[in-house]
GROMACS .gro file of C-alpha atoms in nm:
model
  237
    1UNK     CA    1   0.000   0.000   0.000
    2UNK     CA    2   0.167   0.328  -0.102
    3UNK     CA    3   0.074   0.724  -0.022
    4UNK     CA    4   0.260   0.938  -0.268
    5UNK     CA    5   0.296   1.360  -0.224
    6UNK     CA    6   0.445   1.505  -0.477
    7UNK     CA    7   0.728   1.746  -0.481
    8UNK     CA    8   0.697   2.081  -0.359
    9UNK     CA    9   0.842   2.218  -0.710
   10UNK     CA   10   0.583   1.999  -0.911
   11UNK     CA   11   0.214   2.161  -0.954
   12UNK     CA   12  -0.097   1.917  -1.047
   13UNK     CA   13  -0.084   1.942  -1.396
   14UNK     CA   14   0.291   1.804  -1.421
   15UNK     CA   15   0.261   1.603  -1.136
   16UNK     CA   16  -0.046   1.374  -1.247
   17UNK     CA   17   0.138   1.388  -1.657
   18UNK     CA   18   0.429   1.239  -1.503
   19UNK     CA   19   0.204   1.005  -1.321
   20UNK     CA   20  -0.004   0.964  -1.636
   21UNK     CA   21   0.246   0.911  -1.848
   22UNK     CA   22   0.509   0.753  -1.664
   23UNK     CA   23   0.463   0.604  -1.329
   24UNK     CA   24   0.153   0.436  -1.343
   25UNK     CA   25   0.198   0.276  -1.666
   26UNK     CA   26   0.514   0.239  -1.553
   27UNK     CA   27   0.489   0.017  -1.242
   28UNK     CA   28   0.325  -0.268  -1.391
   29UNK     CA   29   0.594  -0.239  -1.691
   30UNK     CA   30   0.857  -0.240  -1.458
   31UNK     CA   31   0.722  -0.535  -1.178
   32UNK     CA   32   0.489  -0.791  -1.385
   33UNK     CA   33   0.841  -1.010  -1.464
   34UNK     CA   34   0.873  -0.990  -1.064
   35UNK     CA   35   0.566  -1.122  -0.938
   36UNK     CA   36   0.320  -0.818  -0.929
   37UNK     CA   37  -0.022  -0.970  -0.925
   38UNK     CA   38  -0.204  -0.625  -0.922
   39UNK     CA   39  -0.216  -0.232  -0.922
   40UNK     CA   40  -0.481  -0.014  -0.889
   41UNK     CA   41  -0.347   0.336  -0.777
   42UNK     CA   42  -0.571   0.688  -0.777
   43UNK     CA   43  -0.512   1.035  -0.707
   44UNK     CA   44  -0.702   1.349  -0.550
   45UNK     CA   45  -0.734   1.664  -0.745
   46UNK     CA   46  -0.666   1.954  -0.503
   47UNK     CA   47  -0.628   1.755  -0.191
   48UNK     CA   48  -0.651   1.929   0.150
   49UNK     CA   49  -0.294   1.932   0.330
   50UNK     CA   50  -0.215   1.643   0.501
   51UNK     CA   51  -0.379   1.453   0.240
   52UNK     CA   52  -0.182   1.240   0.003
   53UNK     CA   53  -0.181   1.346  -0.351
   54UNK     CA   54  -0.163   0.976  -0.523
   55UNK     CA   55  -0.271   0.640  -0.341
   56UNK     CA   56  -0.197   0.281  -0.471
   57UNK     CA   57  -0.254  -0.105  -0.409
   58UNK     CA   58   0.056  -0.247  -0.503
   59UNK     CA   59  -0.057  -0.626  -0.488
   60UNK     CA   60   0.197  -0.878  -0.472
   61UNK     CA   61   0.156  -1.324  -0.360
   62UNK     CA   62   0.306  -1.247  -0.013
   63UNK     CA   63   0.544  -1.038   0.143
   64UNK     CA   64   0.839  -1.216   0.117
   65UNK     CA   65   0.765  -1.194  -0.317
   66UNK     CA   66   0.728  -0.823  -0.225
   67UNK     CA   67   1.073  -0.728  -0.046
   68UNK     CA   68   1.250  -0.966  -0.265
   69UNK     CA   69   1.084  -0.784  -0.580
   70UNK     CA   70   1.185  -0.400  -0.433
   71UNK     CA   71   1.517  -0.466  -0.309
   72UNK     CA   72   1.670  -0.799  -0.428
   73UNK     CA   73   1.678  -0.724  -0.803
   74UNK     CA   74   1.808  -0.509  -1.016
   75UNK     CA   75   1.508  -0.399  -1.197
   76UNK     CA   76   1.272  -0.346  -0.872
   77UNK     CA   77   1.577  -0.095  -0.721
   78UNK     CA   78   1.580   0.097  -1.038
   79UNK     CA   79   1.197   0.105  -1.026
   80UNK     CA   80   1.203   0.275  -0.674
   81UNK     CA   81   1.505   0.486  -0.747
   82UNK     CA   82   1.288   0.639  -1.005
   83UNK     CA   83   0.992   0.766  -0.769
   84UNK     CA   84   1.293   1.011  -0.606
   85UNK     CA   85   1.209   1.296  -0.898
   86UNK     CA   86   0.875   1.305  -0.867
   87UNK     CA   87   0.758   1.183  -0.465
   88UNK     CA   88   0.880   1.381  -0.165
   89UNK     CA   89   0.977   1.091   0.116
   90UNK     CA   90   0.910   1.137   0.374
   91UNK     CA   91   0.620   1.129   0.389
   92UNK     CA   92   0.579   0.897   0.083
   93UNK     CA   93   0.631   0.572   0.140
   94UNK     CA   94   0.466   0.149   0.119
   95UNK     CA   95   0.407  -0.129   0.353
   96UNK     CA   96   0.238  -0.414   0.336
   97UNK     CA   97  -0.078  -0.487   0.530
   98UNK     CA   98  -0.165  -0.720   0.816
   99UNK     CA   99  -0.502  -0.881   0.897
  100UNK     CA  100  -0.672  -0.610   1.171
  101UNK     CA  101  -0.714  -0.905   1.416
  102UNK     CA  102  -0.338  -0.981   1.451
  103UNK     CA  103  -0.275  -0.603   1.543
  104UNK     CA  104  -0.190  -0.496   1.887
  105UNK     CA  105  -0.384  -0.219   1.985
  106UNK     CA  106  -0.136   0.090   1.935
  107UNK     CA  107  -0.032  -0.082   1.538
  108UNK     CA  108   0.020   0.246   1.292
  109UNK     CA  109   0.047  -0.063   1.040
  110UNK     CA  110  -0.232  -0.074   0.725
  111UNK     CA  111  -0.469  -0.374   0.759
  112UNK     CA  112  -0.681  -0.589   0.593
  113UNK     CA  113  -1.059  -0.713   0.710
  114UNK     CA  114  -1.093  -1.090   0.631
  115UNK     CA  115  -0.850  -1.369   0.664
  116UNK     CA  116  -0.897  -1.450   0.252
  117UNK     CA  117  -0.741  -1.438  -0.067
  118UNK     CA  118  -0.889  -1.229  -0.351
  119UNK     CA  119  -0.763  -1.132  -0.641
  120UNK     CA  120  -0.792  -0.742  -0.733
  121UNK     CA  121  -0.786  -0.797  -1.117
  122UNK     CA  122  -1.133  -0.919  -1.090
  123UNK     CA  123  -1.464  -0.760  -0.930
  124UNK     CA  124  -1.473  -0.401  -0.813
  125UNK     CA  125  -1.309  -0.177  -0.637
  126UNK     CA  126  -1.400   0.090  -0.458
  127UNK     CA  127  -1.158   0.353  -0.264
  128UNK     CA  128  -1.254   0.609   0.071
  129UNK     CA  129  -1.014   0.896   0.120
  130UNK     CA  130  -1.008   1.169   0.366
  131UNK     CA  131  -0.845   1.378   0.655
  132UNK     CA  132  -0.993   1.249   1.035
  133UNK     CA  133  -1.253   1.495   1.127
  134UNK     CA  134  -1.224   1.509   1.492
  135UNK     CA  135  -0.881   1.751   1.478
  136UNK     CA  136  -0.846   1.646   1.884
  137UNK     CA  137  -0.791   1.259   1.813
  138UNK     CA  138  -0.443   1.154   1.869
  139UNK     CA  139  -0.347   0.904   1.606
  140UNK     CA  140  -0.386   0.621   1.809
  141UNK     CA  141  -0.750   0.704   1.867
  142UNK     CA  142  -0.831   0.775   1.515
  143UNK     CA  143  -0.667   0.444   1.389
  144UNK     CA  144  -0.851   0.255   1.687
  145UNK     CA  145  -1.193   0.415   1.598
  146UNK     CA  146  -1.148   0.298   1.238
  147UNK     CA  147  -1.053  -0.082   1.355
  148UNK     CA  148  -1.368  -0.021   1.560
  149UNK     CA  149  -1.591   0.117   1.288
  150UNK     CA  150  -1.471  -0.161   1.059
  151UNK     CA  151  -1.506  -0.451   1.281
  152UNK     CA  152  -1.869  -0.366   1.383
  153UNK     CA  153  -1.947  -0.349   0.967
  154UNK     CA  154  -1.855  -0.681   0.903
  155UNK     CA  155  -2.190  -0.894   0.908
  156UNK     CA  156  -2.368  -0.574   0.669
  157UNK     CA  157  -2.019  -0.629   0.435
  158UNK     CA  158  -2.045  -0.946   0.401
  159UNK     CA  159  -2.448  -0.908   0.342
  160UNK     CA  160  -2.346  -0.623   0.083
  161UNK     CA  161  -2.098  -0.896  -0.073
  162UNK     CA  162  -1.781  -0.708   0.005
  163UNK     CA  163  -1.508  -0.957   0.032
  164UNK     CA  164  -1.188  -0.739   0.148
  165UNK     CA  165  -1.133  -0.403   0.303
  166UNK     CA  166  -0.752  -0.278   0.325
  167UNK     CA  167  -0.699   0.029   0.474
  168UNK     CA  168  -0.412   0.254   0.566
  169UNK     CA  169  -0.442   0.533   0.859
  170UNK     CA  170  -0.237   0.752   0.959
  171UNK     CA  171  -0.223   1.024   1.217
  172UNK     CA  172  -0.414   1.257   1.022
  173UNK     CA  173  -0.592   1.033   0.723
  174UNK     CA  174  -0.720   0.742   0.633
  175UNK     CA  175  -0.767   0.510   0.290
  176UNK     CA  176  -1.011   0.230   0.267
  177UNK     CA  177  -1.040   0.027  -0.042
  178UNK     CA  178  -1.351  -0.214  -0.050
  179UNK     CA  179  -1.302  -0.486  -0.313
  180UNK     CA  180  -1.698  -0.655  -0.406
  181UNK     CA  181  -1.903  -0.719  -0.704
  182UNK     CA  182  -2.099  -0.446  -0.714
  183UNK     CA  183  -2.028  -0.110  -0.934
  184UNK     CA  184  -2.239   0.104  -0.650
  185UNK     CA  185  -2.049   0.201  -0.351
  186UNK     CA  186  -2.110   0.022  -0.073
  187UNK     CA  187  -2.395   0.165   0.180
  188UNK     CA  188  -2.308  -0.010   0.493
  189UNK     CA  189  -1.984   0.197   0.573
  190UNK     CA  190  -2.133   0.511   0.710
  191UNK     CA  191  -1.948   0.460   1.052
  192UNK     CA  192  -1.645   0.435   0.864
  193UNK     CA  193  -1.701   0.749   0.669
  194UNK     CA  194  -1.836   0.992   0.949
  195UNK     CA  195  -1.471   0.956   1.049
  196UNK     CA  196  -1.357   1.154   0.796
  197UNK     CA  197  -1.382   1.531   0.694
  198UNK     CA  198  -1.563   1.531   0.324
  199UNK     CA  199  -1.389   1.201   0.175
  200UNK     CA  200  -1.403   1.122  -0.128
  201UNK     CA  201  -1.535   0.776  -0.282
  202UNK     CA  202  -1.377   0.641  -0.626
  203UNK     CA  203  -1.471   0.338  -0.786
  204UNK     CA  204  -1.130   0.192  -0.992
  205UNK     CA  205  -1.178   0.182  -1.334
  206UNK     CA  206  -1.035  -0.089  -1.554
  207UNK     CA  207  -0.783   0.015  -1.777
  208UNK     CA  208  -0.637  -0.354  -2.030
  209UNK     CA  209  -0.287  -0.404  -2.058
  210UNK     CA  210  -0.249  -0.585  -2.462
  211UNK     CA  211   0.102  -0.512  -2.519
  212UNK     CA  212   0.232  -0.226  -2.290
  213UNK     CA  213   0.048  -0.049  -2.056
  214UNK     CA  214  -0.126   0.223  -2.146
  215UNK     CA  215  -0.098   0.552  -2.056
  216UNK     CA  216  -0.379   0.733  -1.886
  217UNK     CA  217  -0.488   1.109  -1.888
  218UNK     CA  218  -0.588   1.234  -1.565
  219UNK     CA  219  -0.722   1.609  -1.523
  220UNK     CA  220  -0.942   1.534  -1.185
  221UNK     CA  221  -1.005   1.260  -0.881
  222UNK     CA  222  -0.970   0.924  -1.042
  223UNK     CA  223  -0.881   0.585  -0.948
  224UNK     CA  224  -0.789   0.292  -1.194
  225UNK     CA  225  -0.723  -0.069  -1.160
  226UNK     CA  226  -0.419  -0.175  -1.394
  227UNK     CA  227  -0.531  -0.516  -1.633
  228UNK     CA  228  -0.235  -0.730  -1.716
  229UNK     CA  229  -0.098  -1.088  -1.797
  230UNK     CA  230   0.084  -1.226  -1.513
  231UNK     CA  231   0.413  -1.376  -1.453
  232UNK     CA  232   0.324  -1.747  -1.464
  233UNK     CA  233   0.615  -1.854  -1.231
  234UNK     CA  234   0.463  -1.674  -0.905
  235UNK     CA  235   0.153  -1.820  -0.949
  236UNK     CA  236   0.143  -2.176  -1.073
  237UNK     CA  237   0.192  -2.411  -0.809
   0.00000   0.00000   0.00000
């Protein structure tokens, strides 16, 4: 899971053609030969401060496939080299998720819901951005009223036929992806967004990989989900 602010010396309009033109396309270019099993990133036109400019799902088999891919070979260290011209870090930056009920309580890690596999190629996916609204939560409480919020949903997910949540908080934001089967946002998670201050909800559009990936334009809040041909090896047991 990746949050990515751009430069201070980059406005939108270069910022998302880089992205447009470069990164995004770019990432499942650059990973499918080392295991990347999906990619759906999205932005936010205009984003209040403190809120991330880009957001991505960098989906990989397991963790281990992960830290192998970004710093064992050649082609994933190149790949993150690259992200120093455009992404200020801090406070960019990825991690990989851990299922909520294995967190101890004070965890600033992201999380997923339910103890399953899916795979994000397929169905839909939805994304929830925005700053916390209560400015007097500390971190801790914001992330623990989120856990909270999302733990008491789960019967009306699973009744909506949502089949993962992932979501990464921070002290001052939080981003929930909801992966279903249904193209309308789901309308169980109202605890989840009365959290935040005006989020905004994206569903991922689909955008097929034939030869190269494309390159998308993107002049306002959007959120895509990257179609490609996997790298047999990782997969086939």
């Amino acid at each position: 899971m990746f949050c990515g602010f751009n430069r201070p010396e980059l406005n939108e309009s270069q910022f998302f053609t880089q992205l447009g033109q470069t990164f995004m396309p770019g990432t499942p270019y650059m990973l499918q030969p080392l295991g990347l099993a999906a990619y759906l990133p999205g932005v936010v036109s205009n984003p209040p401060a403190g809120l991330p400019h880009e957001f991505a799902l960098i989906c990989y088999p397991s963790p281990a496939a992960w830290r192998h891919a970004s710093s064992e070979t050649l082609r994933g260290r190149v790949y993150t080299q690259t992200h120093g011209g455009v992404y200020a870090s801090p406070p960019s930056g990825a991690s990989f998720p851990i299922l909520m009920d294995e967190l101890p309580p004070t965890a600033v890690d992201p999380f997923f819901l339910f103890p399953t596999d899916i795979d994000w190629q397929y169905g839909v996916t939805h994304v929830l951005i925005g700053l916390k609204k209560d400015a007097t939560q500390t971190g801790s409480q914001f992330r623990a009223a989120l856990r909270a919020a999302l733990a008491g949903l789960v019967p009306r997910l699973k009744q909506g036929r949502v089949d993962q949540v992932v979501a990464m908080a921070r002290d001052d934001f939080a981003i929930v992806w909801f992966h279903g089967e249904s193209a309308e946002f789901p309308d169980q998670i109202d605890p989840v967004s009365q959290l935040l201050d005006h989020p905004q909800s994206l569903l991922h559009e689909r955008v097929i990989c034939q030869d190269e990936p494309p390159t998308v334009t993107i002049n306002r809040s959007q959120a895509f989900n990257f179609i490609f041909v996997r790298e047999p090896r990782f997969f086939l047991q």
